[in-house]
Amino acid sequence: MVHDSPKPLVLTNARVIDPARGLDAPGAVILADGVILAAGPEAANQGAPDGAQVIDCAGAVVAPGLIDMCVSVGEPGHEHRETFASASQAAASGGVTTICTMPETDPVIDDPALVDFILRRARDTAIVNVRPLAALTKGLEGNDMTEIGLLQEAGAIAFTNGHKAIRNPQILRRIMTYARDFDALVIHHVEDPDLGGGVMNAGLNASWKGLSGVPREAEIIALERDLRLVGMAKGRYHANLLSTAESARVLAIGKDRGLDVTAGVSINHLTQNENDIGAYRTFFKMSPPLRDEDDRQAMIAALKDGTIDVIVSNHDPQDVETKRHPWAEAEDGAIGLETLLAASLRLHHSEDLDLLTLLAKMTINPARRLGLDSGRLCAGAPADVIVFDPDRPWVLEKKNILSRSKNSPFEDARFSGRTLRTIVAGRTVYTYD
Amino acid sequence: MSANPSHRDSTFPHRHLLGIEGLQPHEILGLLDRAEEAIEISRQVEKIKPVLRGRTQINLFFENSTRTQSSFELAGKRLGADVMNMAVSQSSVKKGETLIDTAATLNAMHPDILVVRHNAAGAVHLLARKVSCSVINAGDGQHEHPTQALLDALTIRRHKGKIARLTVAICGDITHSRVARSNIILLNALGARVRVIAPSTLLPSGIEKMGVEVFRDMKEGLKGVDIVMMLRLQRERMNGAFIPSVREYYRYYGLDQEKLAYANDDALVMHPGPMNRGVEIDPAVADGPQSLIREQVEMGVAVRMAVLEALAAHLPNS
């Protein structure tokens, strides 16, 4: 893709929300040369730069573009499920301007040359920012640590073992210890692989369905173990996907002890519960499994009180070959980039979370954790900006899904809240019409 | 440099040399002074000073070693001792009982000096309690290797004229190194400033309280350093358990010209051997003008002669 310099852009008549400084006020946002020049009430009185395109937002929200810390793309190896091109189109339509890509590809992203490959493919084909996460262990097998230093130099933004926890605590401890020397963030899937061998949330529901259960303890024990190891290794740690009320309590205790720990939750666990599975609908099969309504509410409460820092889509494209199976044999995973913003706005409309808090979990919080200078509307920050109407109704129809895979648990769902325009590095990459 | 006579006169009051720990600074310096004399002997045509004539020295090596064993053998022979090498295979000594049995058997042969290397920390101490002769620790597990630290000190002193107030960086696998432990103790005892440079996975817990300054960044750690001591990285630790790969280790912790340039201009490079060229050290540095690695081998024989001679003073004469 050839990138000539975009024209300066002025977004006027906007409701400017910048969670980094707690700003929610009428104003304008001025973008030029790929960065933000000004944003907020004061920007409304500033003149437009020469040759600027002026867009009247008609009262819609202008906010930093969303940063999604957990996105699976099929490239390399599973391009039929998703490519950087299709994933980034989906992201842009959902208001996501930066995707952090999981290393669970074929081959696994465990070598600096592969990080380089991703960055080059993304540069050539993606319309949003792509930040690769590299594997924590070679082949994601949980045994031998990867070249954290060289991978970081190649451009890996953080390190993860994907949707597979490292079983051996001594190995994880050494990796955390080594990662600390490079100030590298270790993102871990907290599910004990032995205890968590089932296929849906353990409990009455699973018992009636005749399915093996993943007990909450599989997550709680893994998280407790990890936090003890963080205490030994003194590294930076992020629990990727929490799903139980008790996990939030455990994490809060870890934070109180002064550990450098954060956590994320997937949008699915904030908006759905195990009852949504219905008649074995495999688009609702994911890891960790959907829990019950009490857990869902506890996740929202943990966002509200700051225990959970980040909301992710956990976008995981799967095709019919991997999903059209009996429940136990179907793969985990649901797409979510296109619906991340709209689905999260349900928490705003239900008055569980105010817009500032909600958006912080997808902008400034992940940006700070990953050391990105985006996710905020301050002068000099990258011009990654979205315009959205928090109330505009729409329905997710399968035929309109931009992702190459269609495994959305939100198929035919009604949403209030629509991305109208997505801008990456000052260039409009998506408009809704 | 010439030996200081005041150290020459100080006696060495120990029956064994089990470690650097427990030695007084003047005792260490006394051994180094003796070693200076041994260097002279070793450089003569007739390399003999028969202070151990008629004595029996047994080198008991439970762990394979070429250079240390031959160094002790040569040292004993130059002092006129009858030297016997006993290589004990690992498999036959797995049980503590067997070690004691071995000690009893050896004791019955009436050796005067036992030189022992064992793969378990503390094994040499155990043996020393069970025999009636003098025992020299030639390396016990990851605990101590006192003659290595002494030969390193001798090498440094001959080039820098002193040990006190020098800054010495020990780099690499500190956790698994007996050489590092002995050197940390000795260099501190003689007033040097000691640094360790390693990835956190190769640093033992509590290292900050072991009398060293800890660096994870090698360039930072080498700034202002007089002596760079490299350690050998065992092959089994290279591939993901403690460090991800040889190439990453070499990138961040391998001593090459670029990193060495951060040390003082007259900094000297040491390595206890055997070296992994291209893993912990660039061949150009190992063989370069700042390297003392070959000289360390010569100092090894001299230091071991000095230790043997010092212990000989306590051997019974009737």
PDB file of C-alpha atoms in Angstrom, chain B residues 45-208:
ATOM      1  CA  VAL B  45      65.660 -26.156  33.634  1.00  0.00           C
ATOM      2  CA  GLU B  46      65.628 -28.334  36.753  1.00  0.00           C
ATOM      3  CA  LYS B  47      62.054 -27.809  37.910  1.00  0.00           C
ATOM      4  CA  ILE B  48      62.331 -29.357  41.331  1.00  0.00           C
ATOM      5  CA  LYS B  49      62.172 -28.297  44.964  1.00  0.00           C
ATOM      6  CA  PRO B  50      61.938 -31.552  46.877  1.00  0.00           C
ATOM      7  CA  VAL B  51      59.985 -30.430  49.951  1.00  0.00           C
ATOM      8  CA  LEU B  52      57.547 -33.331  49.492  1.00  0.00           C
ATOM      9  CA  ARG B  53      60.156 -36.032  48.907  1.00  0.00           C
ATOM     10  CA  GLY B  54      58.837 -39.365  50.138  1.00  0.00           C
ATOM     11  CA  ARG B  55      55.299 -38.023  50.501  1.00  0.00           C
ATOM     12  CA  THR B  56      52.293 -39.550  48.728  1.00  0.00           C
ATOM     13  CA  GLN B  57      49.764 -37.360  46.958  1.00  0.00           C
ATOM     14  CA  ILE B  58      46.590 -38.939  45.624  1.00  0.00           C
ATOM     15  CA  ASN B  59      44.483 -37.048  43.114  1.00  0.00           C
ATOM     16  CA  LEU B  60      40.976 -38.336  43.615  1.00  0.00           C
ATOM     17  CA  PHE B  61      38.732 -37.047  40.847  1.00  0.00           C
ATOM     18  CA  PHE B  62      35.085 -38.050  40.926  1.00  0.00           C
ATOM     19  CA  GLU B  63      34.441 -35.653  38.060  1.00  0.00           C
ATOM     20  CA  ASN B  64      36.332 -35.554  34.793  1.00  0.00           C
ATOM     21  CA  SER B  65      39.041 -32.960  34.601  1.00  0.00           C
ATOM     22  CA  THR B  66      42.055 -32.602  32.399  1.00  0.00           C
ATOM     23  CA  ARG B  67      43.656 -29.329  33.267  1.00  0.00           C
ATOM     24  CA  THR B  68      43.102 -29.219  37.020  1.00  0.00           C
ATOM     25  CA  GLN B  69      44.208 -32.807  37.531  1.00  0.00           C
ATOM     26  CA  SER B  70      47.353 -32.465  35.416  1.00  0.00           C
ATOM     27  CA  SER B  71      48.113 -29.156  37.091  1.00  0.00           C
ATOM     28  CA  PHE B  72      47.985 -30.783  40.535  1.00  0.00           C
ATOM     29  CA  GLU B  73      49.986 -33.736  39.260  1.00  0.00           C
ATOM     30  CA  LEU B  74      52.720 -31.522  37.914  1.00  0.00           C
ATOM     31  CA  ALA B  75      52.745 -29.396  41.055  1.00  0.00           C
ATOM     32  CA  GLY B  76      53.174 -32.473  43.261  1.00  0.00           C
ATOM     33  CA  LYS B  77      55.929 -33.890  41.099  1.00  0.00           C
ATOM     34  CA  ARG B  78      57.855 -30.639  41.041  1.00  0.00           C
ATOM     35  CA  LEU B  79      57.859 -30.770  44.821  1.00  0.00           C
ATOM     36  CA  GLY B  80      59.168 -34.326  44.782  1.00  0.00           C
ATOM     37  CA  ALA B  81      55.985 -36.135  45.874  1.00  0.00           C
ATOM     38  CA  ASP B  82      54.867 -39.520  44.626  1.00  0.00           C
ATOM     39  CA  VAL B  83      51.656 -38.671  42.794  1.00  0.00           C
ATOM     40  CA  MET B  84      48.914 -41.126  42.022  1.00  0.00           C
ATOM     41  CA  ASN B  85      45.843 -40.282  39.962  1.00  0.00           C
ATOM     42  CA  MET B  86      42.592 -42.011  40.781  1.00  0.00           C
ATOM     43  CA  ALA B  87      39.705 -41.428  38.442  1.00  0.00           C
ATOM     44  CA  VAL B  88      36.546 -42.710  40.075  1.00  0.00           C
ATOM     45  CA  SER B  89      33.644 -43.292  37.747  1.00  0.00           C
ATOM     46  CA  GLN B  90      30.450 -41.451  38.607  1.00  0.00           C
ATOM     47  CA  SER B  91      28.295 -44.555  38.622  1.00  0.00           C
ATOM     48  CA  SER B  92      30.212 -46.308  41.364  1.00  0.00           C
ATOM     49  CA  VAL B  93      29.922 -43.453  43.830  1.00  0.00           C
ATOM     50  CA  LYS B  94      26.285 -42.512  43.785  1.00  0.00           C
ATOM     51  CA  LYS B  95      25.726 -43.270  47.440  1.00  0.00           C
ATOM     52  CA  GLY B  96      27.214 -41.311  50.340  1.00  0.00           C
ATOM     53  CA  GLU B  97      28.248 -44.609  51.896  1.00  0.00           C
ATOM     54  CA  THR B  98      30.514 -45.325  48.987  1.00  0.00           C
ATOM     55  CA  LEU B  99      32.257 -42.020  49.398  1.00  0.00           C
ATOM     56  CA  ILE B 100      33.001 -42.853  53.025  1.00  0.00           C
ATOM     57  CA  ASP B 101      34.117 -46.336  52.003  1.00  0.00           C
ATOM     58  CA  THR B 102      36.423 -44.851  49.434  1.00  0.00           C
ATOM     59  CA  ALA B 103      37.849 -42.550  52.072  1.00  0.00           C
ATOM     60  CA  ALA B 104      38.474 -45.428  54.458  1.00  0.00           C
ATOM     61  CA  THR B 105      40.155 -47.444  51.740  1.00  0.00           C
ATOM     62  CA  LEU B 106      42.392 -44.564  50.770  1.00  0.00           C
ATOM     63  CA  ASN B 107      43.199 -43.779  54.352  1.00  0.00           C
ATOM     64  CA  ALA B 108      44.532 -47.301  54.781  1.00  0.00           C
ATOM     65  CA  MET B 109      47.084 -46.543  52.056  1.00  0.00           C
ATOM     66  CA  HIS B 110      48.545 -43.736  54.212  1.00  0.00           C
ATOM     67  CA  PRO B 111      48.567 -40.897  51.731  1.00  0.00           C
ATOM     68  CA  ASP B 112      49.879 -37.554  52.931  1.00  0.00           C
ATOM     69  CA  ILE B 113      47.783 -35.339  50.719  1.00  0.00           C
ATOM     70  CA  LEU B 114      44.469 -35.958  48.989  1.00  0.00           C
ATOM     71  CA  VAL B 115      43.389 -33.698  46.136  1.00  0.00           C
ATOM     72  CA  VAL B 116      39.667 -34.177  45.632  1.00  0.00           C
ATOM     73  CA  ARG B 117      37.146 -33.091  43.035  1.00  0.00           C
ATOM     74  CA  HIS B 118      33.528 -34.108  43.426  1.00  0.00           C
ATOM     75  CA  ASN B 119      30.295 -33.120  41.711  1.00  0.00           C
ATOM     76  CA  ALA B 120      28.448 -32.612  45.008  1.00  0.00           C
ATOM     77  CA  ALA B 121      28.866 -29.499  47.127  1.00  0.00           C
ATOM     78  CA  GLY B 122      30.253 -30.418  50.535  1.00  0.00           C
ATOM     79  CA  ALA B 123      31.575 -33.837  49.487  1.00  0.00           C
ATOM     80  CA  VAL B 124      35.180 -32.766  49.995  1.00  0.00           C
ATOM     81  CA  HIS B 125      34.388 -31.526  53.500  1.00  0.00           C
ATOM     82  CA  LEU B 126      32.811 -34.861  54.315  1.00  0.00           C
ATOM     83  CA  LEU B 127      35.875 -36.693  53.056  1.00  0.00           C
ATOM     84  CA  ALA B 128      38.207 -34.415  55.003  1.00  0.00           C
ATOM     85  CA  ARG B 129      36.495 -35.412  58.240  1.00  0.00           C
ATOM     86  CA  LYS B 130      37.033 -39.103  57.514  1.00  0.00           C
ATOM     87  CA  VAL B 131      40.722 -39.221  56.593  1.00  0.00           C
ATOM     88  CA  SER B 132      43.842 -38.484  58.586  1.00  0.00           C
ATOM     89  CA  CYS B 133      45.795 -36.729  55.814  1.00  0.00           C
ATOM     90  CA  SER B 134      45.592 -33.227  54.376  1.00  0.00           C
ATOM     91  CA  VAL B 135      42.831 -32.570  51.847  1.00  0.00           C
ATOM     92  CA  ILE B 136      42.757 -30.027  49.047  1.00  0.00           C
ATOM     93  CA  ASN B 137      39.457 -29.140  47.424  1.00  0.00           C
ATOM     94  CA  ALA B 138      39.905 -29.224  43.651  1.00  0.00           C
ATOM     95  CA  GLY B 139      36.270 -28.276  43.128  1.00  0.00           C
ATOM     96  CA  ASP B 140      33.119 -29.457  44.911  1.00  0.00           C
ATOM     97  CA  GLY B 141      29.898 -29.094  42.966  1.00  0.00           C
ATOM     98  CA  GLN B 142      28.764 -25.507  42.704  1.00  0.00           C
ATOM     99  CA  HIS B 143      30.407 -24.605  46.011  1.00  0.00           C
ATOM    100  CA  GLU B 144      34.111 -23.728  45.859  1.00  0.00           C
ATOM    101  CA  HIS B 145      37.223 -24.115  43.742  1.00  0.00           C
ATOM    102  CA  PRO B 146      39.845 -22.413  45.921  1.00  0.00           C
ATOM    103  CA  THR B 147      42.986 -23.029  43.852  1.00  0.00           C
ATOM    104  CA  GLN B 148      41.272 -21.479  40.813  1.00  0.00           C
ATOM    105  CA  ALA B 149      40.538 -18.317  42.783  1.00  0.00           C
ATOM    106  CA  LEU B 150      44.132 -18.251  44.056  1.00  0.00           C
ATOM    107  CA  LEU B 151      45.599 -18.630  40.584  1.00  0.00           C
ATOM    108  CA  ASP B 152      43.282 -15.915  39.303  1.00  0.00           C
ATOM    109  CA  ALA B 153      44.443 -13.629  42.103  1.00  0.00           C
ATOM    110  CA  LEU B 154      48.081 -14.401  41.376  1.00  0.00           C
ATOM    111  CA  THR B 155      47.592 -13.642  37.682  1.00  0.00           C
ATOM    112  CA  ILE B 156      45.880 -10.357  38.478  1.00  0.00           C
ATOM    113  CA  ARG B 157      48.496  -9.304  41.032  1.00  0.00           C
ATOM    114  CA  ARG B 158      51.371  -9.979  38.671  1.00  0.00           C
ATOM    115  CA  HIS B 159      49.821  -7.686  36.068  1.00  0.00           C
ATOM    116  CA  LYS B 160      48.237  -4.995  38.171  1.00  0.00           C
ATOM    117  CA  GLY B 161      50.659  -5.084  41.116  1.00  0.00           C
ATOM    118  CA  LYS B 162      47.747  -5.308  43.558  1.00  0.00           C
ATOM    119  CA  ILE B 163      44.268  -6.652  44.111  1.00  0.00           C
ATOM    120  CA  ALA B 164      42.874  -4.043  46.490  1.00  0.00           C
ATOM    121  CA  ARG B 165      40.679  -1.394  44.920  1.00  0.00           C
ATOM    122  CA  LEU B 166      40.619  -3.050  41.537  1.00  0.00           C
ATOM    123  CA  THR B 167      37.189  -3.485  39.984  1.00  0.00           C
ATOM    124  CA  VAL B 168      36.611  -7.042  38.840  1.00  0.00           C
ATOM    125  CA  ALA B 169      33.586  -8.159  36.834  1.00  0.00           C
ATOM    126  CA  ILE B 170      32.657 -11.831  36.885  1.00  0.00           C
ATOM    127  CA  CYS B 171      30.436 -12.549  33.911  1.00  0.00           C
ATOM    128  CA  GLY B 172      28.170 -15.409  32.963  1.00  0.00           C
ATOM    129  CA  ASP B 173      26.732 -18.401  34.732  1.00  0.00           C
ATOM    130  CA  ILE B 174      27.194 -17.304  38.335  1.00  0.00           C
ATOM    131  CA  THR B 175      24.528 -19.660  39.706  1.00  0.00           C
ATOM    132  CA  HIS B 176      26.291 -22.850  38.704  1.00  0.00           C
ATOM    133  CA  SER B 177      29.871 -21.668  39.157  1.00  0.00           C
ATOM    134  CA  ARG B 178      32.152 -22.712  42.013  1.00  0.00           C
ATOM    135  CA  VAL B 179      34.809 -20.503  40.449  1.00  0.00           C
ATOM    136  CA  ALA B 180      32.550 -17.488  40.912  1.00  0.00           C
ATOM    137  CA  ARG B 181      31.889 -18.250  44.577  1.00  0.00           C
ATOM    138  CA  SER B 182      35.569 -18.717  45.443  1.00  0.00           C
ATOM    139  CA  ASN B 183      36.537 -15.606  43.537  1.00  0.00           C
ATOM    140  CA  ILE B 184      33.839 -13.469  45.144  1.00  0.00           C
ATOM    141  CA  ILE B 185      35.116 -14.450  48.591  1.00  0.00           C
ATOM    142  CA  LEU B 186      38.786 -14.030  47.769  1.00  0.00           C
ATOM    143  CA  LEU B 187      38.508 -10.750  45.903  1.00  0.00           C
ATOM    144  CA  ASN B 188      36.395  -9.255  48.656  1.00  0.00           C
ATOM    145  CA  ALA B 189      38.877 -10.447  51.287  1.00  0.00           C
ATOM    146  CA  LEU B 190      41.669  -8.643  49.459  1.00  0.00           C
ATOM    147  CA  GLY B 191      39.681  -5.433  49.037  1.00  0.00           C
ATOM    148  CA  ALA B 192      38.676  -5.560  45.390  1.00  0.00           C
ATOM    149  CA  ARG B 193      35.327  -4.290  44.186  1.00  0.00           C
ATOM    150  CA  VAL B 194      33.455  -7.208  42.710  1.00  0.00           C
ATOM    151  CA  ARG B 195      30.697  -7.061  40.131  1.00  0.00           C
ATOM    152  CA  VAL B 196      28.705  -9.866  38.624  1.00  0.00           C
ATOM    153  CA  ILE B 197      27.142  -9.577  35.188  1.00  0.00           C
ATOM    154  CA  ALA B 198      24.556 -12.127  34.094  1.00  0.00           C
ATOM    155  CA  PRO B 199      20.963 -12.636  33.050  1.00  0.00           C
ATOM    156  CA  SER B 200      18.747 -12.997  36.116  1.00  0.00           C
ATOM    157  CA  THR B 201      18.249 -16.697  35.378  1.00  0.00           C
ATOM    158  CA  LEU B 202      21.962 -17.312  35.959  1.00  0.00           C
ATOM    159  CA  LEU B 203      22.175 -15.375  39.219  1.00  0.00           C
ATOM    160  CA  PRO B 204      21.640 -17.222  42.514  1.00  0.00           C
ATOM    161  CA  SER B 205      18.969 -15.819  44.794  1.00  0.00           C
ATOM    162  CA  GLY B 206      20.345 -13.393  47.336  1.00  0.00           C
ATOM    163  CA  ILE B 207      23.283 -12.472  45.079  1.00  0.00           C
ATOM    164  CA  GLU B 208      22.957  -8.807  46.139  1.00  0.00           C
TER     165      GLU B 208
END
